[in-house]
Amino acid sequence: MLSAPAGTLSVVGTDLEVYRRGAPWTPQEITELIERIRAGSGRTDIARTHGRTPGALDAVAWRLLSADHRPEKKTRQAVELLRAEINDISAGAETDWWARYLQGRKIANTAKPARTRSPQTPKTTATPKTPKPLLPLPECVQTFAEQPAIDWTQPGTESELGLLIVQVVNEIVDPRNRYIMARRLGLIDGSNTLESIGETLNLTRERVRQLQNTAITQVQHDAHRLGSAAATLAVVFNFLDKDPTAIEALAQSLLTAAQELFSCRPTWLIKSVSRMGGRTPRQADEIAAAAAGIRDAKRRRGRELAHEQRQILTCDRIVDKWIHAATWPPHLKHADSERSTQRRRMPTPSGIASVGSFDSEKNGTVVHFESLLEESVFITAEGSDKIVTYQEQPCQIAYIGEDGQPHTYYPDLLLTLNDGRMLLAEVKPLWQMALTTNRIKCEAAQRYAAQTGWGWVSVGSSGQAYRDLEQRDISDLTRASLTAALNEGPVSWAHLQELRTQAPITAMDVAAFAVQENIGLELFPYRLYHVNDV
């Protein structure tokens, strides 16, 4: 499990007792409490068994009473009243005691008067907030968290880690802090610098930085909440305490997640996520340094191989996959009949955005990229003999979004092939191609390319293309589980984790299902839904 029950064990005589005073109640403990009350145990004995005070037991019993039987104020008789109500429930009838406890707690909190502090009384220490417990994580998520070194070696797990980080941000309680972290990670459109976020929120750069650090601290505290995404992230990083040599494996996993999902500087992302996972600033720097070393070595080696024939053949094979996966119009325009193109939008330089460039021998100019995946695709175009030249962001395309509003879209790449054909391409990680917003953009780009006489393709890493999602084999069990869940309404991130206990559903399965069944897929917040439900 992700964590042991709150409290410590102490020896009293020959009995082991659990000390839980001040710890939040969990669904399991509520179930045990109901059984002990039903069995006829006394108030004091039950309190001692649970490691609680009798007063705390009275309070939770009061919350568990139904509205018809609940007295106006908490009373020492609450346990007996609850026992009578339990015995009155028909045999075989099911009662969701955890839901009743949460409802009772909500009523109790609503009834509390607002606290005021006398201006003469100085505030000496901050009182930490008691975390609210969630239901335990599904077994499949616990396995992912408890065996990160194993899962990191499996293809596609970087998608799982990226989604986990997104869910950690989703669960930040304070909406302003959640917005700041989402902007900084590039999950929300717009510049992700401290200054630009401050302008949006009417805050100074320094204040945004302070709130960013507060959000990271909140995530660290949230890791103690059973069932939270932060708890899973903390277990992943705590694995380093058992095996410090795994730092390179974790750094590589984070680096791949940065390439797949987040529009921010990888070093900053890795440091911040490491802090959210409970690492100290020094430990976070070590993980980021390991990732930087891996990234630099990979770039160095990749560019060296680009000048070798073996790499040229590899690039040609990847480009062949792009050409085969592309959609071609009946009437083509060739390069000799096309006017020249030029970049329509430059990357926005910032201290965070993943923006870089390299000198292109093929184009005789500087080529700019906005992500690690774009850099990989551009280097493939640079090294392939099947591509004569290429232009990044060659055109702008107007389209209507899912919100019904007009938007502008800039495709990533226009390739001039050695047979004269032109191929317009969008660069996206394979599973991200399934997001509703990206599918709408790509449909608009495909229409534009057909009208212009160009081919169209959406490409990922290592020759992956949108067609791979269309043709991916999804098991009958996985398809049936997702279909049944959608028939009951939109599927959230938490609901998807529950489904994974019933079927071996991967992030790529969900993406392929969305494409093949024309199902809506949203990332922030995570949601799988019928398009006509919007």
Coordinates of C-alpha atoms in Angstrom, one line a residue:
M1 CA 0.0 0.0 0.0
L2 CA 1.1 3.6 -0.4
S3 CA 1.1 4.3 3.3
A4 CA 0.4 2.6 6.6
P5 CA -2.6 3.6 8.7
A6 CA -2.0 6.9 10.4
G7 CA -0.6 6.6 13.9
T8 CA 2.0 4.4 15.7
L9 CA 1.8 1.1 17.5
S10 CA 2.6 0.9 21.2
V11 CA 2.7 -2.1 23.6
V12 CA 0.3 -1.8 26.5
G13 CA 0.5 -5.0 28.6
T14 CA 0.2 -7.8 26.2
D15 CA -2.0 -6.0 23.7
L16 CA -1.0 -3.9 20.7
E17 CA -2.8 -0.6 20.5
V18 CA -2.9 1.9 17.6
Y19 CA -2.4 5.5 18.5
R20 CA -4.4 7.6 15.9
R21 CA -5.3 10.8 17.8
G22 CA -5.5 13.7 15.5
A23 CA -5.2 11.5 12.4
P24 CA -8.0 11.6 9.7
W25 CA -10.5 8.7 9.6
T26 CA -10.3 6.4 6.7
P27 CA -13.0 4.2 5.0
Q28 CA -11.4 1.1 6.4
E29 CA -11.5 2.5 10.0
I30 CA -15.1 3.6 9.6
T31 CA -16.1 0.0 8.5
E32 CA -14.3 -1.4 11.5
L33 CA -16.0 1.1 13.8
I34 CA -19.5 0.1 12.5
E35 CA -18.7 -3.6 13.1
R36 CA -17.5 -3.0 16.7
I37 CA -20.6 -1.0 17.5
R38 CA -22.8 -3.6 16.0
A39 CA -21.0 -6.3 18.1
G40 CA -22.0 -4.4 21.3
S41 CA -18.6 -3.1 22.3
G42 CA -18.6 -0.3 24.9
R43 CA -17.8 3.3 24.1
T44 CA -14.5 3.4 26.1
D45 CA -13.3 0.0 24.7
I46 CA -14.0 1.1 21.1
A47 CA -12.2 4.4 21.6
R48 CA -9.1 2.6 23.1
T49 CA -9.1 0.0 20.2
H50 CA -9.1 2.7 17.6
G51 CA -6.5 4.8 19.4
R52 CA -9.0 7.7 19.7
T53 CA -10.3 9.7 22.6
P54 CA -13.9 9.0 23.7
G55 CA -14.8 12.6 22.7
A56 CA -13.5 11.9 19.1
L57 CA -15.6 8.7 19.0
D58 CA -18.7 10.7 20.1
A59 CA -18.0 13.2 17.2
V60 CA -17.7 10.6 14.5
A61 CA -20.7 8.6 15.8
W62 CA -22.7 11.8 15.6
R63 CA -21.6 12.3 12.0
L64 CA -22.6 8.8 11.1
L65 CA -26.2 9.2 12.4
S66 CA -28.9 9.8 9.9
A67 CA -30.5 13.2 9.8
D68 CA -33.7 11.9 11.5
H69 CA -31.7 10.5 14.4
R70 CA -29.0 13.0 14.8
P71 CA -29.4 15.4 17.8
E72 CA -28.7 19.1 17.4
K73 CA -25.4 18.8 19.3
K74 CA -22.9 16.1 19.8
T75 CA -23.6 14.0 22.9
R76 CA -22.1 11.1 24.9
Q77 CA -25.1 9.1 23.8
A78 CA -24.2 9.3 20.1
V79 CA -22.6 5.8 20.1
E80 CA -25.7 4.2 21.7
L81 CA -28.0 6.1 19.3
L82 CA -25.9 4.9 16.3
R83 CA -26.0 1.3 17.7
A84 CA -29.8 1.4 17.8
E85 CA -29.9 2.8 14.2
I86 CA -27.5 0.0 13.0
N87 CA -29.7 -2.7 14.6
D88 CA -32.8 -1.2 13.0
I89 CA -31.4 -1.5 9.5
S90 CA -32.9 -4.5 7.8
A91 CA -30.7 -7.6 7.4
G92 CA -28.9 -7.6 4.1
A93 CA -29.5 -3.9 3.5
E94 CA -26.4 -2.0 2.4
T95 CA -25.5 1.4 3.8
D96 CA -22.6 3.6 2.5
W97 CA -21.2 4.6 5.9
W98 CA -18.2 6.4 4.4
A99 CA -20.5 8.6 2.3
R100 CA -22.7 9.3 5.4
Y101 CA -19.5 10.2 7.4
L102 CA -18.4 12.7 4.8
Q103 CA -21.9 14.2 4.7
G104 CA -22.0 14.5 8.5
R105 CA -18.6 16.1 8.5
K106 CA -19.7 18.6 6.0
I107 CA -22.7 19.5 8.1
A108 CA -20.5 19.8 11.2
N109 CA -18.1 22.1 9.4
T110 CA -20.9 24.3 8.0
A111 CA -22.3 24.7 11.5
K112 CA -19.0 26.0 13.0
P113 CA -19.0 29.7 13.6
A114 CA -16.3 31.8 11.9
R115 CA -13.2 32.2 14.0
T116 CA -12.0 35.6 14.9
R117 CA -8.7 36.6 16.4
S118 CA -8.2 39.5 18.8
P119 CA -5.9 42.1 17.3
Q120 CA -3.9 42.0 20.6
T121 CA -3.2 38.3 20.3
P122 CA -0.1 37.7 18.1
K123 CA -0.1 34.7 15.8
T124 CA 2.8 32.6 17.0
T125 CA 2.7 29.4 15.0
A126 CA 0.8 28.3 12.0
T127 CA -1.7 25.4 12.5
P128 CA -1.3 22.8 9.8
K129 CA -4.5 21.9 7.9
T130 CA -5.7 18.3 8.5
P131 CA -5.7 16.6 5.2
K132 CA -8.9 15.1 3.9
P133 CA -8.7 11.3 3.1
L134 CA -9.7 9.9 -0.2
L135 CA -10.5 6.3 -1.2
P136 CA -7.5 4.1 -1.5
L137 CA -5.8 4.0 -4.9
P138 CA -6.7 1.1 -7.2
E139 CA -4.3 -1.8 -7.1
C140 CA -2.9 -1.1 -10.6
V141 CA -1.9 2.5 -9.6
Q142 CA -0.3 1.2 -6.4
T143 CA 1.7 -1.3 -8.4
F144 CA 2.9 1.5 -10.7
A145 CA 4.0 3.6 -7.7
E146 CA 5.6 0.8 -5.7
Q147 CA 7.6 -0.6 -8.6
P148 CA 8.7 2.4 -10.5
A149 CA 12.1 0.9 -11.6
I150 CA 10.3 -1.9 -13.3
D151 CA 7.6 0.2 -15.0
W152 CA 10.2 2.7 -16.2
T153 CA 11.7 0.1 -18.5
Q154 CA 8.3 -0.6 -20.2
P155 CA 7.5 1.3 -23.4
G156 CA 4.9 4.0 -23.0
T157 CA 5.1 4.4 -19.2
E158 CA 6.3 8.0 -19.7
S159 CA 2.7 8.8 -20.7
E160 CA 1.5 7.4 -17.3
L161 CA 4.1 9.5 -15.4
G162 CA 3.1 12.6 -17.4
L163 CA -0.6 12.1 -16.7
L164 CA 0.2 11.5 -13.0
I165 CA 2.0 14.9 -12.8
V166 CA -1.0 16.6 -14.5
Q167 CA -3.3 15.0 -12.0
V168 CA -1.1 16.2 -9.1
V169 CA -1.6 19.8 -10.4
N170 CA -5.3 19.1 -10.9
E171 CA -5.6 18.3 -7.2
I172 CA -4.0 21.5 -5.9
V173 CA -6.9 22.9 -3.8
D174 CA -6.2 26.6 -4.2
P175 CA -7.4 27.6 -7.6
R176 CA -4.9 30.5 -8.1
N177 CA -1.9 28.3 -7.2
R178 CA -3.3 25.5 -9.4
Y179 CA -3.6 28.0 -12.3
I180 CA 0.0 29.2 -11.7
M181 CA 1.5 25.7 -11.8
A182 CA -0.6 24.8 -14.9
R183 CA 0.7 27.9 -16.7
R184 CA 4.3 27.3 -15.6
L185 CA 4.2 23.7 -16.9
G186 CA 2.7 24.8 -20.2
L187 CA -0.6 23.0 -19.6
I188 CA -2.5 26.2 -20.4
D189 CA -1.9 28.3 -23.5
G190 CA 0.1 31.4 -23.1
S191 CA 3.6 32.5 -22.0
N192 CA 4.7 30.6 -18.9
T193 CA 7.1 33.2 -17.5
L194 CA 6.6 34.6 -14.0
E195 CA 6.2 38.1 -15.5
S196 CA 3.4 37.1 -17.9
I197 CA 1.5 35.2 -15.3
G198 CA 1.9 38.1 -13.0
E199 CA 0.4 40.5 -15.6
T200 CA -2.6 38.1 -16.0
L201 CA -3.2 37.9 -12.2
N202 CA -2.2 41.5 -11.4
L203 CA 0.7 40.3 -9.3
T204 CA 4.4 41.0 -9.1
R205 CA 6.9 38.5 -10.5
E206 CA 8.2 37.8 -7.0
R207 CA 4.6 37.2 -5.7
V208 CA 4.0 34.7 -8.5
R209 CA 7.2 32.9 -7.5
Q210 CA 6.2 32.8 -3.9
L211 CA 2.8 31.3 -4.8
Q212 CA 4.5 28.8 -7.1
N213 CA 6.6 27.6 -4.1
T214 CA 3.5 27.6 -1.9
A215 CA 1.8 25.3 -4.4
I216 CA 4.8 22.9 -4.3
T217 CA 4.7 22.9 -0.5
Q218 CA 0.9 22.1 -0.7
V219 CA 1.6 19.1 -3.0
Q220 CA 4.2 17.9 -0.5
H221 CA 1.7 18.1 2.3
D222 CA -1.0 16.4 0.1
A223 CA 1.3 13.4 -0.2
H224 CA 0.1 12.4 3.3
R225 CA -3.5 12.2 2.0
L226 CA -4.4 8.6 1.3
G227 CA -5.4 8.1 -2.4
S228 CA -4.1 11.4 -3.7
A229 CA -2.0 11.7 -6.8
A230 CA 0.7 13.4 -4.8
A231 CA 0.9 10.3 -2.6
T232 CA 1.6 8.2 -5.7
L233 CA 4.2 10.7 -6.9
A234 CA 5.9 10.7 -3.5
V235 CA 6.2 6.9 -3.6
V236 CA 7.9 7.1 -7.0
F237 CA 10.5 9.4 -5.7
N238 CA 10.9 7.6 -2.4
F239 CA 12.1 4.6 -4.4
L240 CA 15.4 6.5 -4.6
D241 CA 15.9 6.1 -0.9
K242 CA 16.0 2.3 -1.4
D243 CA 18.1 2.4 -4.6
P244 CA 20.0 5.7 -5.2
T245 CA 21.5 4.2 -8.4
A246 CA 18.0 4.5 -10.0
I247 CA 18.4 8.3 -10.3
E248 CA 19.3 8.0 -14.0
A249 CA 16.3 5.8 -14.7
L250 CA 14.0 8.3 -13.0
A251 CA 15.8 11.3 -14.8
Q252 CA 15.3 9.6 -18.2
S253 CA 11.6 9.0 -17.4
L254 CA 11.0 12.6 -16.4
L255 CA 12.9 13.8 -19.5
T256 CA 10.7 11.7 -21.8
A257 CA 7.6 13.0 -20.0
A258 CA 8.9 16.5 -20.5
Q259 CA 9.3 15.8 -24.2
E260 CA 5.8 14.3 -24.5
L261 CA 3.6 16.7 -22.6
F262 CA 4.9 19.8 -21.0
S263 CA 5.8 23.1 -22.8
C264 CA 8.4 24.3 -20.4
R265 CA 12.1 24.0 -19.9
P266 CA 12.9 20.3 -19.0
T267 CA 15.4 21.3 -16.3
W268 CA 12.9 23.5 -14.5
L269 CA 10.2 20.8 -14.9
I270 CA 12.3 18.1 -13.4
K271 CA 13.4 20.2 -10.4
S272 CA 9.8 21.3 -9.7
V273 CA 8.3 17.8 -10.0
S274 CA 11.1 16.4 -7.8
R275 CA 10.3 19.0 -5.2
M276 CA 6.6 18.1 -5.4
G277 CA 7.6 14.4 -5.0
G278 CA 9.2 15.2 -1.6
R279 CA 12.9 15.7 -2.7
T280 CA 15.0 18.4 -1.1
P281 CA 16.3 21.3 -3.3
R282 CA 19.7 19.6 -3.4
Q283 CA 18.3 16.2 -4.4
A284 CA 16.1 17.9 -7.0
D285 CA 19.2 19.6 -8.5
E286 CA 21.0 16.2 -8.7
I287 CA 18.1 14.6 -10.6
A288 CA 17.9 17.6 -12.9
A289 CA 21.7 17.4 -13.5
A290 CA 21.4 13.7 -14.3
A291 CA 18.7 14.5 -16.9
A292 CA 20.7 17.3 -18.4
G293 CA 23.7 14.9 -18.8
I294 CA 21.5 12.3 -20.5
R295 CA 19.9 15.0 -22.8
D296 CA 23.3 16.5 -23.8
A297 CA 24.8 13.1 -24.5
K298 CA 21.8 12.1 -26.6
R299 CA 22.0 15.4 -28.6
R300 CA 25.7 15.0 -29.2
R301 CA 25.4 11.5 -30.4
G302 CA 22.4 12.2 -32.5
R303 CA 24.1 15.0 -34.4
E304 CA 27.2 13.0 -34.9
L305 CA 25.2 10.1 -36.4
A306 CA 23.3 12.5 -38.7
H307 CA 26.6 12.8 -40.7
E308 CA 26.9 9.0 -41.1
Q309 CA 25.3 6.9 -43.8
R310 CA 23.7 4.6 -41.2
Q311 CA 21.8 7.5 -39.7
I312 CA 20.8 8.7 -43.1
L313 CA 19.2 5.3 -43.8
T314 CA 17.4 5.4 -40.5
C315 CA 16.1 8.9 -41.3
D316 CA 14.9 7.7 -44.7
R317 CA 13.0 4.8 -43.2
I318 CA 11.2 7.2 -40.8
V319 CA 10.4 9.6 -43.6
D320 CA 9.0 6.6 -45.6
K321 CA 6.6 5.9 -42.8
W322 CA 5.5 9.6 -42.8
I323 CA 4.8 9.4 -46.6
H324 CA 3.0 6.1 -46.3
A325 CA 0.8 7.4 -43.4
A326 CA 0.0 10.7 -45.1
T327 CA -3.3 11.7 -46.7
W328 CA -2.7 12.9 -50.3
P329 CA -5.2 15.0 -52.4
P330 CA -6.1 13.9 -56.0
H331 CA -4.5 17.0 -57.5
L332 CA -0.9 17.7 -56.3
K333 CA 1.2 20.8 -56.5
H334 CA 4.9 20.2 -56.8
A335 CA 7.7 22.3 -55.4
D336 CA 8.6 23.8 -58.8
S337 CA 5.1 25.3 -59.1
E338 CA 5.0 26.6 -55.5
R339 CA 5.9 30.0 -54.3
S340 CA 8.5 30.0 -51.5
T341 CA 7.3 29.7 -47.9
Q342 CA 8.7 31.2 -44.8
R343 CA 8.1 30.9 -41.1
R344 CA 4.8 32.5 -40.0
R345 CA 5.5 32.6 -36.3
M346 CA 8.7 32.7 -34.2
P347 CA 9.0 30.9 -30.9
T348 CA 8.6 33.2 -27.9
P349 CA 12.0 33.2 -26.0
S350 CA 11.6 32.9 -22.2
G351 CA 13.5 31.6 -19.3
I352 CA 11.2 28.6 -19.1
A353 CA 9.8 27.7 -22.6
S354 CA 11.6 24.8 -24.4
V355 CA 12.9 26.8 -27.3
G356 CA 16.1 26.0 -29.2
S357 CA 17.7 26.1 -32.6
F358 CA 20.5 24.6 -34.7
D359 CA 22.2 25.5 -38.0
S360 CA 20.7 23.6 -40.9
E361 CA 23.1 22.6 -43.6
K362 CA 20.2 21.5 -45.8
N363 CA 18.3 24.8 -45.6
G364 CA 21.3 27.0 -45.2
T365 CA 19.7 28.8 -42.3
V366 CA 18.9 28.5 -38.6
V367 CA 16.0 26.1 -37.7
H368 CA 14.0 26.9 -34.6
F369 CA 12.2 24.2 -32.6
E370 CA 9.8 24.5 -29.6
S371 CA 10.1 21.1 -28.0
L372 CA 12.4 18.1 -27.8
L373 CA 10.1 16.1 -30.1
E374 CA 10.2 18.8 -32.7
E375 CA 14.0 18.9 -32.5
S376 CA 14.1 15.1 -33.1
V377 CA 11.7 15.4 -36.1
F378 CA 13.7 18.3 -37.6
I379 CA 16.9 16.4 -37.3
T380 CA 15.3 13.5 -39.1
A381 CA 14.3 15.8 -41.9
E382 CA 17.8 17.2 -41.9
G383 CA 19.4 13.7 -42.2
S384 CA 17.1 12.2 -44.8
D385 CA 17.9 12.1 -48.5
K386 CA 14.2 11.8 -49.3
I387 CA 13.7 15.5 -48.2
V388 CA 15.2 18.2 -50.3
T389 CA 14.3 21.1 -47.9
Y390 CA 11.9 21.9 -45.1
Q391 CA 10.3 24.9 -43.5
E392 CA 9.0 25.1 -39.9
Q393 CA 5.6 26.7 -39.3
P394 CA 5.0 27.7 -42.9
C395 CA 1.4 28.8 -42.7
Q396 CA -1.4 29.9 -40.5
I397 CA -4.8 28.2 -40.6
A398 CA -8.1 29.5 -39.2
Y399 CA -10.5 27.0 -37.6
I400 CA -13.5 26.9 -35.3
G401 CA -12.7 25.2 -31.9
E402 CA -14.9 23.0 -29.8
D403 CA -16.0 26.1 -28.0
G404 CA -17.5 27.5 -31.2
Q405 CA -15.0 30.3 -31.3
P406 CA -12.5 31.1 -34.2
H407 CA -8.9 30.3 -33.6
T408 CA -5.6 30.3 -35.5
Y409 CA -3.3 27.3 -35.8
Y410 CA 0.3 27.0 -37.1
P411 CA 1.3 23.6 -38.4
D412 CA 4.8 22.6 -37.5
L413 CA 6.5 21.7 -40.8
L414 CA 6.3 21.7 -44.6
L415 CA 8.5 19.1 -46.3
T416 CA 9.7 19.2 -49.9
L417 CA 10.2 15.6 -51.0
N418 CA 12.8 14.5 -53.6
D419 CA 10.0 13.6 -56.0
G420 CA 8.6 17.2 -55.9
R421 CA 5.6 16.6 -53.7
M422 CA 4.9 18.8 -50.7
L423 CA 3.9 17.4 -47.3
L424 CA 2.5 19.5 -44.5
A425 CA 3.1 17.9 -41.0
E426 CA 2.1 18.4 -37.4
V427 CA 4.5 17.1 -34.7
K428 CA 2.8 15.6 -31.6
P429 CA 3.4 12.7 -29.2
L430 CA 1.2 9.8 -30.5
W431 CA -1.3 9.7 -27.6
Q432 CA -1.7 13.5 -27.6
M433 CA -2.9 13.3 -31.2
A434 CA -6.1 11.9 -29.8
L435 CA -7.0 15.0 -27.7
T436 CA -10.1 16.6 -29.0
T437 CA -8.5 20.0 -29.5
N438 CA -5.6 18.5 -31.5
R439 CA -8.0 16.5 -33.7
I440 CA -10.0 19.6 -34.6
K441 CA -6.8 21.4 -35.5
C442 CA -5.5 18.5 -37.6
E443 CA -8.9 18.2 -39.5
A444 CA -8.6 21.9 -40.4
A445 CA -5.0 21.5 -41.5
Q446 CA -5.9 18.4 -43.6
R447 CA -8.6 20.4 -45.4
Y448 CA -6.1 23.3 -46.0
A449 CA -3.4 21.0 -47.3
A450 CA -5.9 19.3 -49.7
Q451 CA -7.0 22.7 -51.1
T452 CA -3.4 23.8 -51.5
G453 CA -2.4 20.5 -53.2
W454 CA -0.2 19.3 -50.4
G455 CA -0.2 16.0 -48.5
W456 CA -1.0 16.0 -44.8
V457 CA 0.4 13.9 -41.9
S458 CA 0.6 14.1 -38.1
V459 CA 3.8 12.5 -36.8
G460 CA 5.3 11.5 -33.5
S461 CA 8.6 10.0 -32.4
S462 CA 10.4 7.2 -34.4
G463 CA 8.1 7.3 -37.3
Q464 CA 4.8 7.1 -35.4
A465 CA 1.8 8.7 -37.1
Y466 CA -1.9 9.3 -36.5
R467 CA -2.7 6.2 -38.5
D468 CA -1.1 4.1 -35.7
L469 CA -4.0 5.2 -33.4
E470 CA -6.6 4.4 -36.1
Q471 CA -5.2 0.9 -36.6
R472 CA -4.2 0.1 -33.0
D473 CA -5.7 -3.2 -31.7
I474 CA -7.8 -2.7 -28.6
S475 CA -8.8 -5.7 -26.6
D476 CA -12.5 -6.5 -26.4
L477 CA -12.4 -6.2 -22.6
T478 CA -10.8 -2.8 -22.7
R479 CA -13.2 -1.5 -25.3
A480 CA -16.2 -2.9 -23.4
S481 CA -15.1 -1.4 -20.1
L482 CA -14.6 2.1 -21.6
T483 CA -17.9 2.0 -23.6
A484 CA -19.9 0.9 -20.5
A485 CA -18.3 3.7 -18.4
L486 CA -19.0 6.3 -21.0
N487 CA -22.6 5.3 -21.2
E488 CA -23.0 6.4 -17.6
G489 CA -21.3 9.8 -18.3
P490 CA -17.9 11.4 -18.7
V491 CA -14.9 9.4 -17.4
S492 CA -12.6 11.3 -15.0
W493 CA -8.9 10.5 -14.2
A494 CA -10.0 8.8 -10.9
H495 CA -12.7 6.8 -12.7
L496 CA -10.2 5.6 -15.2
Q497 CA -8.0 4.3 -12.4
E498 CA -11.0 2.3 -11.1
L499 CA -11.5 0.8 -14.6
R500 CA -7.9 -0.3 -14.7
T501 CA -8.7 -2.8 -11.9
Q502 CA -11.1 -4.4 -14.3
A503 CA -9.2 -4.3 -17.6
P504 CA -5.5 -3.7 -18.6
I505 CA -6.2 -0.2 -19.9
T506 CA -3.1 1.9 -21.0
A507 CA -2.9 5.6 -21.9
M508 CA -2.4 4.6 -25.5
D509 CA -5.5 2.4 -25.4
V510 CA -7.6 5.3 -24.3
A511 CA -6.1 7.5 -27.1
A512 CA -6.8 4.9 -29.7
F513 CA -10.3 4.3 -28.4
A514 CA -11.0 8.1 -28.6
V515 CA -9.9 8.2 -32.2
Q516 CA -11.6 5.0 -33.4
E517 CA -14.9 5.8 -31.6
N518 CA -14.9 9.6 -32.1
I519 CA -14.9 10.1 -28.4
G520 CA -13.9 13.4 -26.8
L521 CA -10.6 13.4 -24.8
E522 CA -9.5 16.4 -22.6
L523 CA -6.4 16.6 -20.5
F524 CA -6.8 19.5 -18.1
P525 CA -8.9 18.5 -16.3
Y526 CA -8.7 14.9 -17.6
R527 CA -12.0 13.8 -19.2
L528 CA -13.2 11.2 -21.6
Y529 CA -16.6 12.0 -23.0
H530 CA -19.1 11.7 -25.8
V531 CA -18.7 14.7 -28.1
N532 CA -22.4 15.3 -28.2
D533 CA -22.4 15.7 -24.4
V534 CA -20.5 19.0 -24.7

